[in-house]
């Protein structure tokens, strides 16, 4: 029995005949066969089990309908599965991205972790040496300072007494406390660097172990120290070096992969569930909000892992913020394109759309006010918009999609914990304000004597002139006679501070004010300055506070034996003598203390190795015809070196003669290449005579970006043979502003 297909309907029919000449009749399908599958229908036709119709008009096309329904059902099922797969992949991609970023962080920590281990090993409770110390007792490594740099304390202060080794008094008794010797008409000139013991006992500690970074070992060290975008204009420039740029590029690759991989944003093709994947960009932006919070707050967990202060990670806060802005813009743009393509108006009656629109407006406000030009000129507006925009972003995003609530909660927790952390690091104290020449304000806080590390900064608020906080580097070393800050008047708040300090009677001399101190923050992290064979400190203008604190700390700790450097060179660049004169008496006192320590150390080979302090002041805008009163002042107060040079011990030790403490003033600008090469030659010569492996040179520079770039290029240009001969050169940068 032949099978036939009706060409008009596509129905399958079977011709029935009694014989060759019989007229054919038609077997068609009854209603009971409609729900059968096409395979069952064909089998029924072949077996002849279907009921025969009496007339041709009863032909039914149920087989065609069943075939079409089955194909449509399968296609719909496949499309739904593809849509769910696309949605599941897009929702999981933020988790994969965070895992990849965590792996990148752990990889970076592998290179930085040895220095942290060395710092833990060298952390010992500080104890000043005394006469009763046994010189034969084995010394332990010190200088790790892991217990410092977290909280500010009143501690104990050293009361100057030339007749003794220095007595310790409780800091609560500050009646007789005297400020440092800054040149001011109404200001006393008493030393703040602490007394030098009349006798020099044997050292009780060893220098901390020196761990060379990977960048100083590989043959392409010079390339790794390069900052290719440092000399670009401010809006486009960055001081990031090659390793940091590599980390940023890896982050960009991870984000791009997370946004693009198996993500189809084109219109869905017929029969396919893939397409219009507009959620992926929104999920990526949402996942980076806790990261941008983590990089932006002062209680920085990432900084704790890598040994960097929050101010050094601000650049990554900006980079992640730009990624959020770009991903959010793509997310909003895709859905706007969808509405335009289907001619649908924006319906703000739903909570999700209102929340999403509020979050996008918040991102726009934060992004626009973060433009460098606007941020510099309207910093208060920038701070207010950042705070308000952050709250609007988290609240709006939580109402936009339910899946965003955990991410918003994590961001809020990070921000809250940071503020709790800041409150724990906040102290109320009474400060003395003195207006110095050249628009500089001296802030002394005698009740806070310890808790910070050299090179760290604090944020201060003075309710008398406003509650906004401003960061300043601590100019004094810990465990001294109090905290000292130098505030240069460069903005509105600092000018108010200088005017506030100036509005005092001449007889009174100083103004006392309540101050709120938050910190300490920043610093050199796991870099142990006492572990280097030589230290070069370069400062320009008010950057002297950073260099002065490091030099002060090293000179004070030298008697314990924890300082390996034989010489500390401090280079200060100022425009003229007026800028240097307020601080010059303090520098002289510091040099005199270093000289006294050198004299006592050189008197006997059993004493600790002397540590010299050489200060060079360069006047960049001083005419050749202009007299230099500072030169006569330094020469009249620097006679100790001449007496030392007459001694037999000094004459027998040429290395000590070259490294005697001194202070000098010169016109013009320093030639950094000559300075660094001279120091490198000294280190190589000294290590050769002592038959010891050198432990590198630490170069710490604080000043404007132009000076930082010059110092960086100088370190990169150092001859490779000398670079290896000194054990490597490391550069620590501190640029003006955050």
XYZ file of C-alpha atoms in Angstrom:
738
model
C 0.000 0.000 0.000
C 1.730 3.163 -1.132
C 2.138 6.217 1.068
C 1.351 9.616 -0.373
C 1.671 13.164 0.826
C -0.990 15.734 0.156
C 0.951 18.619 -1.484
C -1.497 21.232 -0.245
C -1.505 20.201 3.408
C 1.561 18.024 3.826
C -0.609 15.240 5.314
C 0.463 11.629 5.024
C -2.233 9.425 3.411
C -2.425 5.779 2.407
C -4.136 4.548 -0.742
C -6.386 1.481 -0.194
C -7.344 -0.717 -3.116
C -9.136 -4.033 -3.388
C -7.340 -4.852 -6.527
C -5.347 -3.384 -9.322
C -8.373 -1.854 -10.931
C -10.203 -0.801 -7.854
C -10.710 2.848 -7.089
C -8.456 3.990 -4.285
C -9.831 5.118 -1.022
C -8.036 7.137 1.597
C -6.970 6.151 5.100
C -6.619 9.234 7.208
C -6.148 10.007 10.923
C -8.781 10.197 13.579
C -8.822 12.639 16.448
C -7.510 9.984 18.780
C -4.195 10.057 16.943
C -3.534 13.748 17.312
C -1.413 13.430 20.488
C 0.736 10.670 19.005
C 4.315 11.390 18.082
C 5.314 11.505 14.397
C 7.108 8.176 14.753
C 3.978 6.548 16.187
C 1.842 8.015 13.407
C 4.108 6.712 10.670
C 4.210 3.299 12.339
C 0.434 3.300 12.504
C 0.208 4.146 8.825
C 2.559 1.343 7.888
C 0.729 -1.172 10.054
C -2.690 -0.092 8.757
C -4.084 0.375 12.219
C -5.597 3.763 11.498
C -9.268 4.111 10.811
C -10.267 4.708 7.203
C -12.187 7.776 6.245
C -15.241 7.425 4.112
C -14.594 10.553 2.087
C -11.471 12.376 0.828
C -12.577 15.580 2.591
C -11.823 13.992 5.971
C -8.041 14.157 5.362
C -6.460 15.721 8.452
C -3.031 17.294 8.676
C -2.310 16.303 12.258
C 1.031 14.730 11.407
C 2.400 18.008 10.081
C 1.127 19.872 13.121
C 2.613 17.287 15.432
C 5.975 17.466 13.686
C 5.995 21.267 13.903
C 4.926 21.253 17.551
C 7.628 18.759 18.452
C 10.351 20.753 16.666
C 9.162 24.002 18.214
C 9.151 22.453 21.666
C 12.667 21.142 21.277
C 13.939 24.464 19.935
C 12.288 26.301 22.798
C 13.840 23.905 25.277
C 17.282 24.418 23.737
C 16.876 28.203 23.756
C 15.843 28.185 27.404
C 18.843 26.037 28.287
C 21.223 28.327 26.380
C 19.720 31.378 28.054
C 20.124 29.824 31.487
C 23.695 28.777 30.691
C 24.529 32.310 29.580
C 22.931 33.762 32.707
C 24.725 31.293 34.982
C 28.094 32.005 33.365
C 27.601 35.755 33.599
C 26.568 35.553 37.248
C 29.558 33.328 38.086
C 32.139 35.415 36.245
C 32.547 37.998 39.076
C 33.497 35.183 41.453
C 36.060 33.853 38.989
C 37.437 37.363 38.566
C 37.850 37.836 42.309
C 39.580 34.456 42.613
C 41.983 35.437 39.839
C 42.708 38.754 41.565
C 43.318 36.922 44.841
C 45.773 34.651 43.042
C 47.553 37.703 41.652
C 47.824 39.166 45.161
C 49.274 35.921 46.532
C 51.776 35.825 43.670
C 52.924 39.359 44.511
C 53.198 38.466 48.182
C 55.617 35.650 47.316
C 58.151 38.261 46.205
C 57.525 40.611 49.138
C 57.109 38.064 51.931
C 60.854 37.481 52.618
C 61.246 41.095 53.731
C 58.380 40.732 56.146
C 60.000 37.588 57.574
C 63.251 39.521 58.004
C 61.376 42.280 59.777
C 59.734 39.790 62.144
C 63.127 38.250 62.873
C 64.631 41.668 63.627
C 61.807 42.900 65.853
C 63.022 43.271 69.403
C 61.844 45.479 72.220
C 63.999 48.595 72.119
C 66.335 49.039 75.063
C 68.963 51.736 75.352
C 72.469 50.428 76.107
C 73.869 50.919 79.588
C 77.211 50.664 81.319
C 76.393 47.293 82.834
C 75.913 45.533 79.493
C 78.236 42.602 78.987
C 80.186 43.162 75.739
C 80.814 39.432 75.395
C 77.130 38.583 75.471
C 75.842 37.546 72.016
C 73.873 40.297 70.369
C 70.553 39.840 68.642
C 69.313 41.436 65.462
C 67.132 44.489 65.944
C 65.555 47.294 63.989
C 62.487 45.405 62.765
C 60.067 47.751 64.563
C 57.097 45.517 63.907
C 55.480 46.740 67.123
C 55.631 50.356 65.950
C 53.666 52.246 63.369
C 50.194 51.253 64.550
C 49.072 53.513 67.406
C 50.336 56.749 68.925
C 51.302 56.712 72.590
C 52.398 59.206 75.190
C 55.314 56.944 76.081
C 58.353 58.352 77.781
C 60.473 61.316 76.921
C 64.190 61.915 77.276
C 65.166 64.877 79.410
C 68.373 66.480 78.207
C 71.173 66.259 80.706
C 74.749 66.605 79.526
C 76.115 65.182 82.754
C 74.412 61.815 82.484
C 73.424 59.293 79.952
C 69.943 60.733 79.756
C 67.198 60.258 82.300
C 63.703 59.119 81.511
C 60.699 61.068 82.667
C 57.014 60.418 82.375
C 55.463 62.289 79.463
C 52.615 63.516 81.614
C 55.055 65.887 83.275
C 55.579 68.247 80.371
C 55.940 71.463 82.271
C 59.648 71.714 81.568
C 59.413 70.476 78.009
C 61.041 72.730 75.439
C 60.417 72.773 71.698
C 63.067 72.186 69.034
C 65.541 74.841 67.913
C 63.690 76.468 65.060
C 64.796 79.978 64.285
C 62.054 82.316 65.391
C 62.237 85.578 67.216
C 60.104 84.323 70.100
C 61.216 80.717 70.141
C 63.832 79.064 72.357
C 66.642 77.097 70.779
C 66.852 73.882 72.768
C 67.719 70.608 71.151
C 64.965 68.180 70.314
C 67.199 65.441 68.998
C 67.825 64.060 72.466
C 70.977 63.934 74.511
C 74.050 61.975 73.609
C 75.357 59.826 76.467
C 78.591 60.992 78.005
C 79.864 57.450 77.779
C 79.327 55.111 74.881
C 78.671 51.538 76.060
C 78.993 48.487 73.891
C 76.260 47.913 71.352
C 73.497 45.528 72.396
C 71.944 44.810 68.993
C 72.987 43.768 65.528
C 71.704 45.398 62.333
C 68.631 43.708 60.853
C 69.170 41.183 58.056
C 69.247 42.736 54.623
C 66.983 41.153 52.003
C 67.621 42.247 48.447
C 64.479 42.567 46.323
C 64.088 40.506 43.172
C 64.356 43.680 41.091
C 67.951 44.153 42.313
C 69.017 40.627 41.388
C 67.776 40.193 37.828
C 70.022 41.484 35.005
C 67.416 43.973 33.738
C 67.159 45.931 36.987
C 67.426 49.278 35.213
C 64.395 48.483 33.067
C 62.333 47.430 36.080
C 63.011 50.755 37.796
C 61.763 52.707 34.802
C 58.616 54.824 35.181
C 57.740 55.428 31.505
C 54.800 57.761 32.165
C 56.309 59.785 35.013
C 57.186 62.803 32.850
C 53.801 62.976 31.143
C 51.510 65.903 32.014
C 49.802 65.601 35.376
C 46.475 64.485 33.936
C 48.091 61.597 32.074
C 51.268 60.907 34.029
C 51.902 58.348 36.738
C 54.927 57.351 38.781
C 54.173 53.646 38.445
C 57.220 51.581 37.584
C 57.358 48.667 35.164
C 56.427 45.948 37.725
C 53.452 47.974 38.919
C 52.376 48.683 35.351
C 52.586 44.945 34.665
C 50.218 44.305 37.576
C 47.786 46.891 36.192
C 47.926 45.322 32.724
C 47.267 41.860 34.166
C 44.276 43.301 36.001
C 42.970 44.844 32.779
C 43.359 41.505 30.986
C 41.451 39.703 33.735
C 38.630 42.244 33.647
C 38.445 42.197 29.840
C 38.373 38.391 29.813
C 35.627 38.354 32.441
C 33.545 40.799 30.400
C 34.056 39.267 26.949
C 34.446 35.492 27.283
C 31.335 33.747 25.899
C 29.359 36.964 26.184
C 27.223 37.799 23.138
C 25.641 41.242 23.164
C 24.210 41.010 19.630
C 20.540 40.401 18.988
C 19.479 36.800 19.531
C 19.529 34.695 16.359
C 16.508 32.523 15.428
C 16.676 29.238 17.269
C 19.437 30.398 19.669
C 19.224 31.420 23.306
C 22.503 33.316 23.228
C 22.596 37.070 22.750
C 21.714 40.337 24.431
C 24.022 39.504 27.358
C 23.699 42.934 28.929
C 23.962 41.709 32.521
C 27.633 40.713 32.373
C 28.993 44.268 32.437
C 26.732 45.155 35.353
C 27.890 42.160 37.358
C 31.549 42.993 36.716
C 31.027 46.596 37.844
C 29.180 45.370 40.932
C 31.983 42.960 41.885
C 34.615 45.719 41.788
C 32.857 48.017 44.262
C 34.278 46.234 47.350
C 37.712 46.296 45.687
C 37.612 50.043 45.086
C 36.526 50.489 48.703
C 39.395 48.300 49.876
C 41.952 50.396 48.001
C 40.410 53.702 49.056
C 40.142 53.379 52.832
C 42.977 53.960 55.278
C 42.463 50.599 57.011
C 43.878 48.919 53.931
C 44.016 45.128 54.069
C 45.817 44.919 50.729
C 48.438 47.368 51.962
C 48.933 45.219 55.048
C 49.533 42.173 52.838
C 52.104 43.866 50.591
C 53.671 46.181 53.169
C 52.546 49.458 51.587
C 50.685 52.425 52.987
C 47.233 53.379 51.779
C 48.609 56.476 50.043
C 50.765 54.274 47.792
C 47.704 52.249 46.753
C 45.560 55.263 45.863
C 46.551 54.872 42.219
C 44.965 51.405 42.174
C 41.851 52.892 43.776
C 41.639 55.262 40.809
C 42.228 52.476 38.277
C 39.526 50.219 39.726
C 37.183 53.203 39.909
C 37.650 53.843 36.195
C 36.909 50.187 35.470
C 33.657 50.493 37.418
C 32.757 53.632 35.494
C 33.433 51.968 32.118
C 31.568 48.756 32.957
C 28.601 50.718 34.328
C 28.498 52.911 31.225
C 28.436 49.820 28.992
C 25.711 48.253 31.113
C 23.515 51.344 30.925
C 24.280 51.862 27.231
C 23.288 48.322 26.280
C 19.902 48.567 27.974
C 19.295 52.033 26.521
C 20.005 50.579 23.072
C 17.537 47.758 23.773
C 14.790 50.192 24.746
C 15.450 52.288 21.666
C 15.432 49.242 19.373
C 12.020 48.115 20.626
C 10.682 51.678 20.925
C 9.922 51.212 24.608
C 9.779 54.208 26.958
C 11.729 54.199 30.208
C 9.366 52.995 32.912
C 10.396 54.373 36.292
C 7.433 52.884 38.098
C 9.463 49.824 39.081
C 11.788 49.868 42.067
C 14.553 48.135 40.124
C 14.764 50.842 37.469
C 14.663 53.660 39.995
C 17.453 52.059 42.001
C 19.538 51.448 38.892
C 19.117 55.037 37.720
C 20.131 56.365 41.158
C 23.224 54.147 41.162
C 24.226 55.319 37.671
C 23.804 58.987 38.624
C 26.005 58.359 41.678
C 28.697 56.794 39.482
C 28.534 59.800 37.161
C 28.881 62.299 40.008
C 31.832 60.429 41.531
C 33.541 60.082 38.167
C 33.107 63.702 37.095
C 34.252 65.205 40.399
C 37.300 62.897 40.373
C 38.748 64.579 37.295
C 42.170 65.933 38.417
C 41.408 69.502 37.388
C 38.180 69.610 39.398
C 39.576 67.644 42.322
C 42.468 70.060 42.799
C 40.384 73.216 42.630
C 37.304 71.999 44.499
C 38.679 69.423 46.907
C 35.893 69.925 49.442
C 33.278 69.306 46.751
C 35.220 66.236 45.671
C 35.205 64.791 49.202
C 31.515 65.524 49.755
C 30.469 64.060 46.403
C 32.577 60.966 47.057
C 30.858 60.324 50.370
C 27.317 61.089 49.187
C 27.861 59.283 45.889
C 29.112 56.177 47.649
C 26.000 55.978 49.837
C 23.685 56.581 46.865
C 25.525 53.945 44.825
C 25.237 51.237 47.477
C 21.590 51.971 48.303
C 20.515 52.302 44.676
C 22.344 49.148 43.631
C 20.773 47.160 46.471
C 17.304 48.146 45.195
C 18.306 47.604 41.571
C 18.932 43.848 41.782
C 18.699 41.488 44.735
C 21.950 39.748 43.847
C 23.818 43.015 44.511
C 22.909 43.146 48.196
C 25.826 40.948 49.422
C 28.301 43.048 47.436
C 26.852 46.286 48.797
C 26.915 44.886 52.326
C 30.577 43.890 51.940
C 31.433 47.399 50.741
C 29.594 48.984 53.662
C 31.412 46.706 56.116
C 34.801 47.648 54.650
C 33.992 51.344 54.958
C 32.642 51.001 58.508
C 35.609 48.955 59.725
C 37.960 51.542 58.252
C 36.296 54.331 60.219
C 36.403 52.278 63.416
C 40.075 51.661 62.744
C 40.645 55.388 62.245
C 38.857 56.207 65.496
C 41.123 53.782 67.345
C 44.135 55.609 65.916
C 42.837 59.066 66.901
C 44.242 61.043 69.816
C 43.244 64.381 71.365
C 46.111 66.549 72.542
C 47.234 70.113 73.136
C 49.639 71.462 70.530
C 51.828 74.532 70.425
C 51.719 76.478 67.168
C 54.517 78.768 66.047
C 54.482 80.779 62.820
C 57.918 80.471 61.220
C 59.267 82.560 58.352
C 58.429 81.631 54.789
C 54.787 80.704 55.525
C 55.625 77.635 57.600
C 53.876 76.620 60.802
C 55.613 74.570 63.461
C 53.258 72.214 65.319
C 54.663 70.551 68.437
C 52.747 67.942 70.451
C 54.745 67.135 73.605
C 52.239 64.618 74.982
C 52.668 62.197 72.043
C 56.183 60.789 72.124
C 56.144 57.379 70.475
C 54.181 54.862 68.413
C 55.241 55.864 64.906
C 58.071 54.864 62.604
C 60.375 57.307 60.886
C 58.860 58.452 57.600
C 55.222 58.000 58.617
C 52.585 60.722 58.551
C 49.532 61.709 60.556
C 46.308 63.506 59.735
C 45.542 66.468 61.960
C 42.425 68.489 62.663
C 42.377 71.713 64.646
C 38.798 72.596 65.688
C 39.790 76.227 66.051
C 40.157 76.611 62.275
C 38.051 73.730 60.905
C 37.400 70.026 61.263
C 38.785 68.872 57.926
C 41.806 66.602 58.170
C 45.145 67.112 56.427
C 48.168 64.790 56.249
C 51.646 65.852 57.371
C 54.851 63.860 57.678
C 56.239 63.609 61.202
C 59.533 65.485 61.342
C 60.828 63.979 64.590
C 61.916 60.470 65.474
C 59.941 58.366 67.964
C 60.942 58.035 71.612
C 62.050 61.650 71.715
C 60.578 64.741 73.306
C 57.328 64.760 71.376
C 55.852 64.869 67.908
C 56.896 67.686 65.589
C 55.186 68.710 62.350
C 56.136 71.330 59.782
C 53.144 72.646 57.826
C 53.874 74.657 54.690
C 51.137 77.140 53.734
C 50.185 76.024 50.222
C 46.392 75.857 50.433
C 43.418 77.402 52.136
C 43.559 75.361 55.341
C 47.323 75.620 55.823
C 47.130 79.371 55.263
C 44.456 79.566 57.952
C 46.747 77.559 60.211
C 49.645 79.941 59.659
C 47.427 82.955 60.255
C 46.021 81.337 63.388
C 49.533 80.722 64.716
C 50.573 84.276 63.822
C 47.707 85.912 65.713
C 49.450 85.849 69.080
C 51.120 88.474 71.230
C 54.864 88.865 70.890
C 55.324 88.235 74.626
C 53.385 84.995 74.501
C 55.396 83.579 71.588
C 53.354 80.454 70.955
C 49.684 79.647 70.595
C 48.253 76.579 72.278
C 45.386 74.801 70.581
C 43.453 71.571 70.854
C 44.451 69.188 68.094
C 43.024 65.896 66.857
C 45.760 63.581 65.605
C 44.939 60.489 63.548
C 47.610 58.006 62.625
C 50.272 57.017 62.039
C 49.994 55.946 58.416
C 52.295 55.189 55.507
C 56.031 54.956 55.853
C 58.544 52.680 54.181
C 56.683 49.480 55.000
C 58.914 46.420 55.222
C 61.986 48.296 53.981
C 64.469 48.324 56.862
C 66.632 51.416 56.466
C 69.086 50.373 59.239
C 69.980 47.249 57.236
C 71.684 49.172 54.390
C 75.396 49.905 54.142
C 74.723 53.547 53.273
C 71.728 55.883 53.216
C 71.131 58.851 50.909
C 68.238 61.155 51.826
C 67.154 63.699 49.213
C 64.567 66.386 49.972
C 63.243 69.514 48.326
C 61.440 72.263 50.219
C 59.076 70.953 52.869
C 60.069 67.398 51.957
C 62.818 67.833 54.542
C 60.389 66.549 57.185
C 60.554 63.049 55.713
C 64.352 63.056 55.426
C 64.832 64.681 58.820
C 62.764 62.039 60.603
C 64.778 59.225 59.002
C 68.130 60.873 59.783
C 67.047 61.698 63.324
C 65.917 58.119 63.940
C 69.142 56.586 62.605
C 71.376 58.897 64.657
C 69.438 58.237 67.864
C 69.539 54.453 67.366
C 73.163 54.269 66.278
C 74.521 53.652 69.841
C 72.550 50.401 70.058
C 74.481 48.966 67.116
C 71.347 48.456 65.044
C 72.452 50.829 62.248
C 74.729 49.253 59.643
C 75.362 52.415 57.602
C 78.699 54.124 58.185
C 77.450 57.367 56.635
C 74.086 59.059 56.244
C 73.983 61.730 53.551
C 71.155 64.272 53.624
C 70.720 66.556 50.610
C 68.243 69.421 50.978
C 67.306 71.639 48.028
C 65.702 75.014 48.783
C 65.254 78.191 46.782
C 67.105 80.572 49.094
C 68.476 81.011 52.587
C 65.167 82.298 53.911
C 63.685 78.844 53.446
C 66.588 77.061 55.122
C 67.217 79.412 58.040
C 64.279 78.312 60.289
C 65.452 74.707 60.272
C 69.191 75.321 60.165
C 69.725 75.367 63.979
C 68.014 71.990 64.245
C 70.232 70.523 61.544
C 73.302 71.883 63.329
C 72.234 70.276 66.597
C 71.695 66.963 64.843
C 75.139 67.097 63.248
C 76.745 68.021 66.583
C 75.128 65.013 68.259
C 76.364 62.759 65.477
C 79.878 64.183 65.884
C 79.867 63.569 69.619
C 78.864 59.977 69.022
C 81.600 59.587 66.406
C 84.219 60.932 68.788
C 83.290 58.471 71.497
C 83.148 55.545 69.090
C 86.531 56.353 67.562
C 88.124 56.609 71.010
C 88.175 52.832 71.386
C 87.825 49.915 68.955
C 85.494 48.211 71.448
C 82.862 50.879 70.954
C 80.141 50.613 68.292
C 80.884 51.515 64.702
C 80.419 55.288 64.304
C 77.619 56.608 62.119
C 78.331 59.902 60.373
C 75.762 62.470 59.265
C 76.674 64.674 56.303
C 74.196 67.391 55.386
C 74.429 69.380 52.171
C 72.081 72.317 51.598
C 71.722 73.571 48.017
C 70.314 77.031 47.290
C 68.862 76.694 43.809
C 68.009 80.392 43.284
C 70.787 82.141 45.149
C 72.903 84.534 43.004
C 76.660 84.098 43.079
C 77.077 87.632 44.386
C 74.750 87.059 47.328
C 76.461 86.389 50.702
C 75.749 83.161 52.571
C 75.337 83.833 56.313
C 74.576 80.156 56.864
C 78.140 79.299 55.853
C 79.623 81.402 58.636
C 77.114 79.991 61.104
C 77.989 76.417 60.206
C 81.746 77.019 60.320
C 81.580 78.709 63.727
C 79.698 75.758 65.227
C 81.566 72.947 63.452
C 84.958 72.735 65.155
C 84.623 69.222 66.456
C 85.573 67.623 63.149
C 88.875 69.497 63.110
C 89.698 68.168 66.569
C 88.844 64.644 65.513
C 91.028 64.808 62.435
C 94.031 65.552 64.658
C 93.647 62.270 66.536
C 95.903 59.334 65.788
C 92.947 56.990 65.423
C 91.319 59.145 62.802
C 94.567 59.501 60.880
C 94.934 55.731 60.847
C 91.426 55.237 59.481
C 90.973 57.046 56.202
C 87.443 55.711 55.850
C 86.424 57.400 59.086
C 88.059 60.665 58.084
C 86.073 60.820 54.857
C 82.842 60.044 56.657
C 83.001 62.602 59.469
C 79.761 64.415 60.185
C 79.517 67.865 58.704
C 77.100 70.391 57.244
C 77.689 72.563 54.186
C 75.808 75.110 52.090
C 76.273 75.468 48.332
C 74.738 77.473 45.520
C 72.987 75.821 42.614
C 71.525 72.360 42.254
C 73.104 69.045 43.176
C 74.477 66.670 40.556
C 72.827 63.462 41.686
C 75.012 61.260 39.498
C 78.169 62.546 41.170
C 76.696 62.181 44.657
C 75.525 58.613 44.139
C 78.740 57.508 42.446
C 80.799 58.961 45.296
C 78.720 57.129 47.892
C 78.970 53.903 45.888
C 82.766 54.213 45.752
C 82.863 54.696 49.535
C 80.734 51.614 50.155
C 82.839 49.456 47.837
C 86.099 50.711 49.359
C 84.873 50.213 52.917
C 83.530 46.696 52.267
C 86.769 45.727 50.528
C 88.900 46.843 53.487
C 86.671 45.057 55.976
C 86.256 42.023 53.707
C 82.492 42.138 54.123
C 79.682 41.900 51.619
C 77.963 45.288 51.191
C 74.247 45.465 51.872
C 73.209 48.086 49.361
C 72.385 51.778 49.343
C 68.990 53.132 50.343
C 67.955 56.291 48.488
C 64.887 58.006 49.984
C 63.623 61.018 48.039
C 60.795 63.346 49.046
C 59.777 66.328 46.961
C 58.077 67.377 43.724
C 57.699 64.941 40.862
C 60.454 66.582 38.778
C 63.038 65.986 41.489
C 61.803 62.438 42.079
C 62.179 61.702 38.368
C 65.748 63.035 38.374
C 66.704 60.881 41.358
C 65.088 57.822 39.798
C 66.972 58.329 36.548
C 70.204 58.732 38.522
C 69.704 55.378 40.215
C 68.935 53.767 36.861
C 72.050 55.264 35.251
C 74.430 54.012 37.929
C 77.119 51.819 36.411
C 76.123 48.168 36.517
C 79.454 47.124 38.035
C 79.061 49.633 40.870
C 75.411 48.701 41.257
C 76.354 45.084 41.900
C 79.434 46.072 43.892
C 77.422 47.932 46.537
C 74.814 45.198 46.807
C 72.112 47.052 44.892
C 70.445 50.442 45.180
C 66.841 50.846 46.305
C 64.733 53.946 45.811
C 61.911 54.964 48.145
C 59.769 57.753 46.678
C 57.580 60.228 48.551
C 55.949 62.778 46.264
C 54.208 65.916 47.442
C 50.492 65.423 47.911
C 48.349 62.323 47.655
